[in-house]
Short mmCIF file of C-alpha atoms in Angstrom, two decimals:
data_model
loop_
_atom_site.label_atom_id
_atom_site.label_comp_id
_atom_site.label_asym_id
_atom_site.label_seq_id
_atom_site.Cartn_x
_atom_site.Cartn_y
_atom_site.Cartn_z
CA MET A 1 103.04 90.75 148.42
CA GLU A 2 106.34 88.89 148.59
CA ILE A 3 107.74 87.16 145.50
CA LYS A 4 107.48 83.75 147.18
CA ASP A 5 103.79 84.31 147.91
CA ALA A 6 103.11 85.39 144.33
CA GLN A 7 104.79 82.24 143.03
CA ALA A 8 101.95 80.19 144.50
CA GLU A 9 99.80 81.65 141.71
CA PHE A 10 101.68 79.67 139.05
CA THR A 11 101.60 75.97 138.17
CA PRO A 12 104.15 75.30 135.38
CA GLU A 13 104.66 71.66 134.47
CA SER A 14 108.20 72.38 133.26
CA VAL A 15 111.07 74.75 133.96
CA TYR A 16 109.46 77.55 132.00
CA LEU A 17 112.02 80.10 130.79
CA ASN A 18 110.06 81.56 127.90
CA SER A 19 108.05 84.56 129.13
CA SER A 20 109.40 86.56 126.17
CA THR A 21 107.24 84.35 123.97
CA CYS A 22 104.24 84.00 126.26
CA GLY A 23 103.85 84.67 129.97
CA LEU A 24 102.23 82.18 132.32
CA LEU A 25 98.69 82.90 133.46
CA PRO A 26 98.31 83.13 137.26
CA ARG A 27 95.62 81.03 138.92
CA ARG A 28 93.46 84.06 139.65
CA ALA A 29 93.36 84.97 135.94
CA VAL A 30 92.42 81.42 134.98
CA ARG A 31 89.58 81.48 137.51
CA ALA A 32 88.25 84.79 136.15
CA ILE A 33 88.34 83.55 132.55
CA THR A 34 86.69 80.26 133.49
CA THR A 35 83.96 82.00 135.46
CA LEU A 36 83.10 84.28 132.54
CA ALA A 37 83.18 81.43 130.02
CA GLU A 38 80.81 79.39 132.19
CA GLU A 39 78.49 82.38 132.59
CA VAL A 40 78.37 82.91 128.83
CA ALA A 41 77.77 79.20 128.25
CA ALA A 42 74.86 79.33 130.69
CA GLY A 43 73.47 82.55 129.22
CA ARG A 44 74.09 84.54 132.39
CA ALA A 45 76.53 87.19 131.08
CA ALA A 46 74.84 90.08 129.33
CA GLY A 47 77.16 91.18 126.57
CA ALA A 48 79.56 88.32 127.39
CA GLY A 49 81.63 90.41 129.77
CA ASP A 50 81.93 93.39 132.06
CA MET A 51 83.39 96.77 131.12
CA ALA A 52 84.33 97.21 134.78
CA ALA A 53 86.98 94.51 134.28
CA VAL A 54 88.31 96.30 131.20
CA ASP A 55 88.53 99.61 133.05
CA ALA A 56 90.16 97.94 136.06
CA ALA A 57 92.83 96.49 133.74
CA ARG A 58 93.28 99.92 132.15
CA GLY A 59 93.78 101.49 135.58
CA SER A 60 96.27 98.85 136.73
CA PHE A 61 98.31 99.20 133.54
CA ALA A 62 98.33 102.99 133.89
CA ARG A 63 99.71 102.74 137.42
CA LEU A 64 102.31 100.13 136.41
CA VAL A 65 103.74 102.40 133.70
CA GLY A 66 103.21 105.72 135.47
CA VAL A 67 100.60 107.55 133.39
CA PRO A 68 97.09 108.83 134.12
CA GLU A 69 94.35 106.35 133.31
CA ASP A 70 92.77 108.73 130.79
CA ARG A 71 95.86 108.40 128.59
CA VAL A 72 95.49 104.63 128.10
CA ALA A 73 93.58 102.99 125.26
CA VAL A 74 92.90 99.26 125.22
CA GLY A 75 93.01 96.93 122.27
CA GLY A 76 93.88 93.48 121.03
CA SER A 77 97.33 93.71 119.43
CA VAL A 78 100.40 95.88 119.09
CA SER A 79 100.22 95.95 115.29
CA VAL A 80 96.75 97.52 115.36
CA HIS A 81 97.98 100.26 117.72
CA VAL A 82 101.00 100.90 115.50
CA GLY A 83 98.77 100.92 112.43
CA LEU A 84 96.74 103.75 113.94
CA ILE A 85 99.93 105.76 114.44
CA SER A 86 101.19 104.92 110.95
CA ALA A 87 97.94 106.12 109.41
CA ALA A 88 98.43 109.56 110.98
CA LEU A 89 101.76 110.24 109.25
CA PRO A 90 101.81 112.40 106.13
CA PRO A 91 103.20 110.94 102.88
CA GLY A 92 106.99 111.14 102.76
CA ALA A 93 107.41 111.27 106.55
CA GLU A 94 110.67 109.76 107.80
CA VAL A 95 110.41 106.94 110.33
CA LEU A 96 113.62 105.81 112.03
CA LEU A 97 113.79 102.21 113.28
CA PRO A 98 116.44 99.88 114.69
CA GLU A 99 117.87 97.18 112.47
CA GLY A 100 116.28 93.84 113.32
CA GLU A 101 113.28 95.39 115.09
CA TYR A 102 110.22 93.23 115.71
CA ALA A 103 107.95 92.93 112.67
CA SER A 104 104.82 94.31 114.38
CA VAL A 105 106.62 97.61 114.95
CA ILE A 106 107.95 97.87 111.37
CA THR A 107 105.30 96.44 109.07
CA PRO A 108 102.46 98.93 109.69
CA PHE A 109 104.84 101.57 108.29
CA THR A 110 106.18 99.54 105.36
CA VAL A 111 102.72 98.68 104.02
CA ARG A 112 101.94 102.39 103.62
CA GLY A 113 104.32 102.49 100.68
CA ASP A 114 104.68 106.27 100.82
CA LEU A 115 106.81 106.73 103.95
CA GLU A 116 110.59 107.06 104.12
CA LEU A 117 111.88 104.32 106.40
CA ARG A 118 115.43 104.49 107.66
CA TYR A 119 117.25 101.94 109.81
CA ALA A 120 120.23 102.15 112.16
CA PRO A 121 121.90 99.79 114.65
CA LEU A 122 120.19 99.88 118.05
CA ASP A 123 123.32 101.03 119.87
CA SER A 124 123.66 104.06 117.57
CA LEU A 125 119.98 104.79 117.00
CA ALA A 126 120.06 108.02 118.99
CA ASP A 127 122.92 109.31 116.82
CA ALA A 128 120.86 108.58 113.71
CA VAL A 129 118.00 110.93 114.67
CA ARG A 130 118.23 114.04 112.49
CA PRO A 131 116.23 117.16 111.64
CA GLY A 132 113.35 115.99 109.51
CA THR A 133 112.91 112.67 111.31
CA ARG A 134 109.17 112.55 111.99
CA LEU A 135 109.02 109.46 114.24
CA VAL A 136 111.51 107.24 116.08
CA ALA A 137 109.98 103.80 116.69
CA PHE A 138 111.72 101.05 118.67
CA SER A 139 111.34 98.44 121.40
CA ALA A 140 112.49 99.29 124.90
CA VAL A 141 113.84 95.72 125.10
CA GLN A 142 114.64 93.78 121.95
CA SER A 143 112.64 90.60 121.43
CA ALA A 144 115.45 88.66 119.76
CA ASP A 145 118.10 89.01 122.45
CA GLY A 146 116.90 91.12 125.40
CA ARG A 147 119.09 94.15 124.71
CA LEU A 148 117.91 97.36 126.36
CA ALA A 149 117.69 100.53 124.30
CA ASP A 150 119.38 103.69 125.59
CA LEU A 151 116.09 105.30 126.60
CA PRO A 152 117.44 108.65 127.93
CA ALA A 153 119.63 109.20 124.86
CA LEU A 154 116.80 108.41 122.47
CA ARG A 155 114.37 110.66 124.30
CA ASP A 156 116.84 113.55 124.24
CA ALA A 157 117.80 113.05 120.59
CA ALA A 158 114.17 112.95 119.48
CA ALA A 159 113.31 116.06 121.50
CA ALA A 160 116.28 117.95 120.03
CA CYS A 161 115.05 117.25 116.49
CA GLY A 162 111.33 117.62 117.12
CA ALA A 163 110.61 113.95 116.37
CA ARG A 164 107.82 111.99 118.01
CA THR A 165 108.63 108.74 119.77
CA LEU A 166 106.96 105.33 119.72
CA VAL A 167 108.14 102.71 122.21
CA ASP A 168 107.07 99.08 122.11
CA ALA A 169 107.14 97.96 125.75
CA SER A 170 105.93 94.40 125.15
CA GLN A 171 109.25 92.86 126.28
CA ALA A 172 109.65 95.32 129.15
CA ALA A 173 106.39 96.21 130.89
CA GLY A 174 105.89 93.98 133.91
CA TRP A 175 109.55 93.59 134.87
CA LEU A 176 111.35 96.79 133.83
CA PRO A 177 110.35 100.03 135.61
CA LEU A 178 109.04 102.34 132.90
CA ASP A 179 107.83 105.91 132.57
CA ALA A 180 105.41 105.71 129.66
CA GLY A 181 104.72 109.40 130.04
CA ALA A 182 108.19 110.20 128.68
CA TRP A 183 107.12 109.05 125.20
CA ASP A 184 104.54 110.27 122.69
CA TYR A 185 103.23 106.73 122.25
CA THR A 186 103.84 103.37 123.88
CA VAL A 187 102.36 100.07 122.73
CA THR A 188 102.37 96.95 124.87
CA GLY A 189 101.20 93.42 124.19
CA GLY A 190 99.90 92.10 127.49
CA PHE A 191 100.55 88.39 126.96
CA LYS A 192 104.23 88.41 127.88
CA TYR A 193 105.55 89.92 131.12
CA LEU A 194 102.17 91.42 132.03
CA LEU A 195 100.89 87.83 132.36
CA CYS A 196 97.65 88.59 130.50
CA PRO A 197 95.84 86.36 128.03
CA ARG A 198 96.36 87.07 124.34
CA GLY A 199 93.90 89.70 123.22
CA ALA A 200 94.83 92.37 125.78
CA SER A 201 97.12 95.19 124.66
CA PHE A 202 97.60 98.81 125.67
CA LEU A 203 98.33 102.11 123.91
CA THR A 204 99.44 105.21 125.81
CA LEU A 205 99.46 108.68 124.28
CA THR A 206 100.39 112.13 125.47
CA GLU A 207 97.61 114.68 125.23
CA ASP A 208 99.37 116.35 122.30
CA ALA A 209 99.83 113.01 120.52
CA GLN A 210 96.13 112.25 120.96
CA ARG A 211 95.23 115.36 118.99
CA GLY A 212 97.21 114.06 116.00
CA LEU A 213 95.46 110.69 115.67
CA THR A 214 92.14 109.82 114.05
CA PRO A 215 90.26 106.97 115.80
CA PHE A 216 89.59 105.07 112.57
CA HIS A 217 88.20 102.00 114.30
CA ALA A 218 85.93 103.96 116.64
CA GLY A 219 82.66 102.28 117.56
CA THR A 220 80.32 102.01 120.51
CA TYR A 221 83.15 101.45 122.99
CA ALA A 222 84.88 104.66 121.89
CA ALA A 223 81.81 106.78 122.65
CA GLU A 224 81.59 109.17 125.58
CA ASP A 225 78.15 107.70 126.29
CA GLU A 226 78.40 104.01 125.40
CA SER A 227 74.84 103.02 126.29
CA GLY A 228 73.44 105.92 124.29
CA SER A 229 75.54 105.21 121.18
CA LEU A 230 74.27 101.83 120.06
CA TYR A 231 72.69 102.91 116.77
CA GLY A 232 73.61 105.44 114.14
CA PRO A 233 76.95 107.25 114.10
CA VAL A 234 78.55 107.98 117.45
CA GLU A 235 77.75 111.62 118.14
CA ARG A 236 80.40 112.23 120.78
CA LEU A 237 83.68 110.32 121.10
CA ALA A 238 85.24 109.87 124.54
CA ARG A 239 87.21 112.86 125.74
CA SER A 240 89.98 110.58 127.02
CA ALA A 241 92.24 108.13 125.17
CA ARG A 242 89.30 105.71 125.38
CA ARG A 243 88.22 107.08 121.98
CA PHE A 244 91.07 104.97 120.58
CA ASP A 245 89.78 101.78 122.24
CA GLU A 246 89.13 98.72 120.14
CA PRO A 247 86.10 96.64 121.13
CA PRO A 248 87.47 94.62 124.05
CA THR A 249 87.88 90.86 124.08
CA PHE A 250 86.16 90.32 127.40
CA LEU A 251 87.64 86.91 128.21
CA ALA A 252 91.14 88.38 127.81
CA TYR A 253 90.37 91.45 129.89
CA HIS A 254 88.68 89.55 132.71
CA GLY A 255 91.96 87.65 132.99
CA ALA A 256 94.07 90.79 132.50
CA GLN A 257 92.35 92.51 135.41
CA GLN A 258 93.58 89.76 137.74
CA SER A 259 97.07 89.43 136.27
CA LEU A 260 97.79 93.17 136.42
CA ALA A 261 96.46 93.37 139.96
CA LEU A 262 98.95 90.66 140.95
CA LEU A 263 101.84 92.64 139.43
CA GLU A 264 100.68 95.72 141.31
CA GLU A 265 100.63 93.77 144.57
CA VAL A 266 104.21 92.57 144.04
CA GLY A 267 105.54 95.82 142.54
CA VAL A 268 107.59 96.21 139.37
CA GLU A 269 110.73 97.17 141.30
CA ALA A 270 110.60 93.86 143.19
CA VAL A 271 110.00 91.93 139.97
CA TYR A 272 112.93 93.73 138.32
CA ALA A 273 115.28 92.78 141.16
CA HIS A 274 114.07 89.17 141.10
CA ASP A 275 114.21 88.66 137.32
CA THR A 276 117.57 90.35 136.72
CA ALA A 277 119.19 88.49 139.65
CA LEU A 278 118.23 85.18 138.03
CA ALA A 279 119.56 86.40 134.68
CA GLU A 280 122.88 87.33 136.27
CA GLN A 281 123.05 83.92 137.97
CA LEU A 282 122.61 82.30 134.56
CA ARG A 283 125.21 84.54 132.93
CA ALA A 284 127.79 83.54 135.52
CA GLY A 285 126.94 79.86 135.12
CA LEU A 286 127.15 80.02 131.33
CA ARG A 287 130.62 81.53 131.50
CA ARG A 288 131.73 78.70 133.78
CA LEU A 289 130.56 76.31 131.06
CA GLY A 290 132.51 78.21 128.40
CA HIS A 291 129.57 80.06 126.80
CA GLU A 292 129.48 83.84 126.40
CA PRO A 293 126.01 85.41 126.50
CA LEU A 294 125.29 88.52 124.48
CA ASP A 295 125.67 91.87 126.20
CA SER A 296 122.34 93.19 127.47
CA GLY A 297 123.00 96.76 126.33
CA ASN A 298 121.96 99.66 128.49
CA GLY A 299 121.25 97.97 131.80
CA ALA A 300 120.47 94.61 133.37
CA SER A 301 117.99 92.48 131.45
CA ALA A 302 115.62 89.68 132.41
CA ILE A 303 116.45 88.07 129.05
CA VAL A 304 119.66 86.20 128.27
CA ALA A 305 120.64 85.25 124.71
CA VAL A 306 123.46 82.77 124.04
CA PRO A 307 124.78 82.61 120.45
CA GLY A 308 125.13 79.17 118.95
CA LEU A 309 122.93 77.37 121.48
CA GLY A 310 119.57 77.92 119.82
CA ARG A 311 119.78 74.49 118.21
CA ARG A 312 119.56 72.95 121.69
CA ALA A 313 116.10 74.38 122.46
CA ALA A 314 114.31 71.21 121.30
CA GLU A 315 116.66 69.01 123.32
CA LEU A 316 116.09 71.17 126.40
CA ALA A 317 112.33 70.94 125.92
CA ARG A 318 112.55 67.15 125.97
CA ALA A 319 114.38 67.51 129.29
CA GLY A 320 111.58 69.68 130.67
CA VAL A 321 113.28 73.07 130.22
CA ILE A 322 111.43 75.48 127.93
CA ALA A 323 113.40 78.27 126.21
CA ALA A 324 113.41 79.69 122.66
CA ASP A 325 115.60 79.53 119.57
CA ARG A 326 115.95 83.02 118.08
CA SER A 327 118.22 83.35 115.05
CA GLY A 328 120.52 80.62 116.32
CA SER A 329 120.73 81.97 119.87
CA LEU A 330 119.16 80.33 122.88
CA ARG A 331 116.88 82.96 124.40
CA VAL A 332 116.13 82.48 128.09
CA SER A 333 113.64 84.80 129.78
CA PHE A 334 112.98 84.98 133.52
CA HIS A 335 109.90 86.18 135.34
CA LEU A 336 107.98 86.11 138.57
CA HIS A 337 107.44 82.34 138.73
CA ASN A 338 111.12 81.42 138.26
CA THR A 339 113.58 80.44 141.02
CA PRO A 340 117.34 79.87 141.34
CA ALA A 341 116.62 76.15 141.04
CA ASP A 342 115.35 76.80 137.49
CA VAL A 343 118.72 78.31 136.59
CA ASP A 344 120.50 75.26 137.98
CA ARG A 345 118.24 72.94 135.99
CA LEU A 346 119.07 74.74 132.77
CA LEU A 347 122.80 74.76 133.46
CA ASP A 348 122.72 71.05 134.33
CA ALA A 349 120.88 70.29 131.09
CA LEU A 350 123.36 72.31 129.05
CA SER A 351 126.38 70.73 130.69
CA GLY A 352 124.93 67.26 130.27
#
């Protein structure tokens, strides 16, 4: 599917430049959610949803990030996935994190109270990995400003020291081509660039990493035989990563099935080219206006952060241009629905 054809799926009432906060739902996802909600209201949906939709979303996500489907667990939030990983660490284990990392990646480790947390600047995080580091946890793309981590350097540094790796792909999956199989764990909130409703999130694990986790929230949906595991303790957990599934929020996953299918039809490489071209157009325009955007780090980013302009986010919203204020910077994030005309609208509003 061409980008221009996919854009017909979206109906923003504004110039929406805020996918880093929440992605727009495509029409097909809205229809799927509405259909299920109406079926539940009428008493026609046994169990209030269909596991086939959950498994279809799981399969689409697996293909988008390049891992086998049996290495993907589904859930409702990144922090729950990270909490499962945190619970598996022994007391005193060292966890290395970037300074200013998103709270959902950090807090499940801090609340343990018996782990050694160490922080380093993102651009020197690979140099901070050392023998004895148990886990390196970081976002592939930083939420605050869109900077890309040096993924090859971090992978190599962790491997050299025997450390496991945890990558939050919430600000990356859907626009940035990713190889989730290169990491022990990845966690991804689906409601940003994957265009899913809130309540859909994904955990990937290598086979070795799976052996080190206990599925503490296992229930019926984590059973090898779901229909035969309704009462009493589950006798046999799923052989795949499905044993780490949380009970699915069916409304979210009925929508996620459609949203992820749309991204598959377009292709992440095409989305990457589209989103980063718009970001570069904005960067050039900002410099003409005398503003210097932050460097995007290790590659082109779909997110542009402009120091000192965050205070203008409310003014821009009144003008019909939606962006975010993050620590005083104006954060602008592009995705599938955006066009060059959106960039011009933002630049006009800023110059005016």
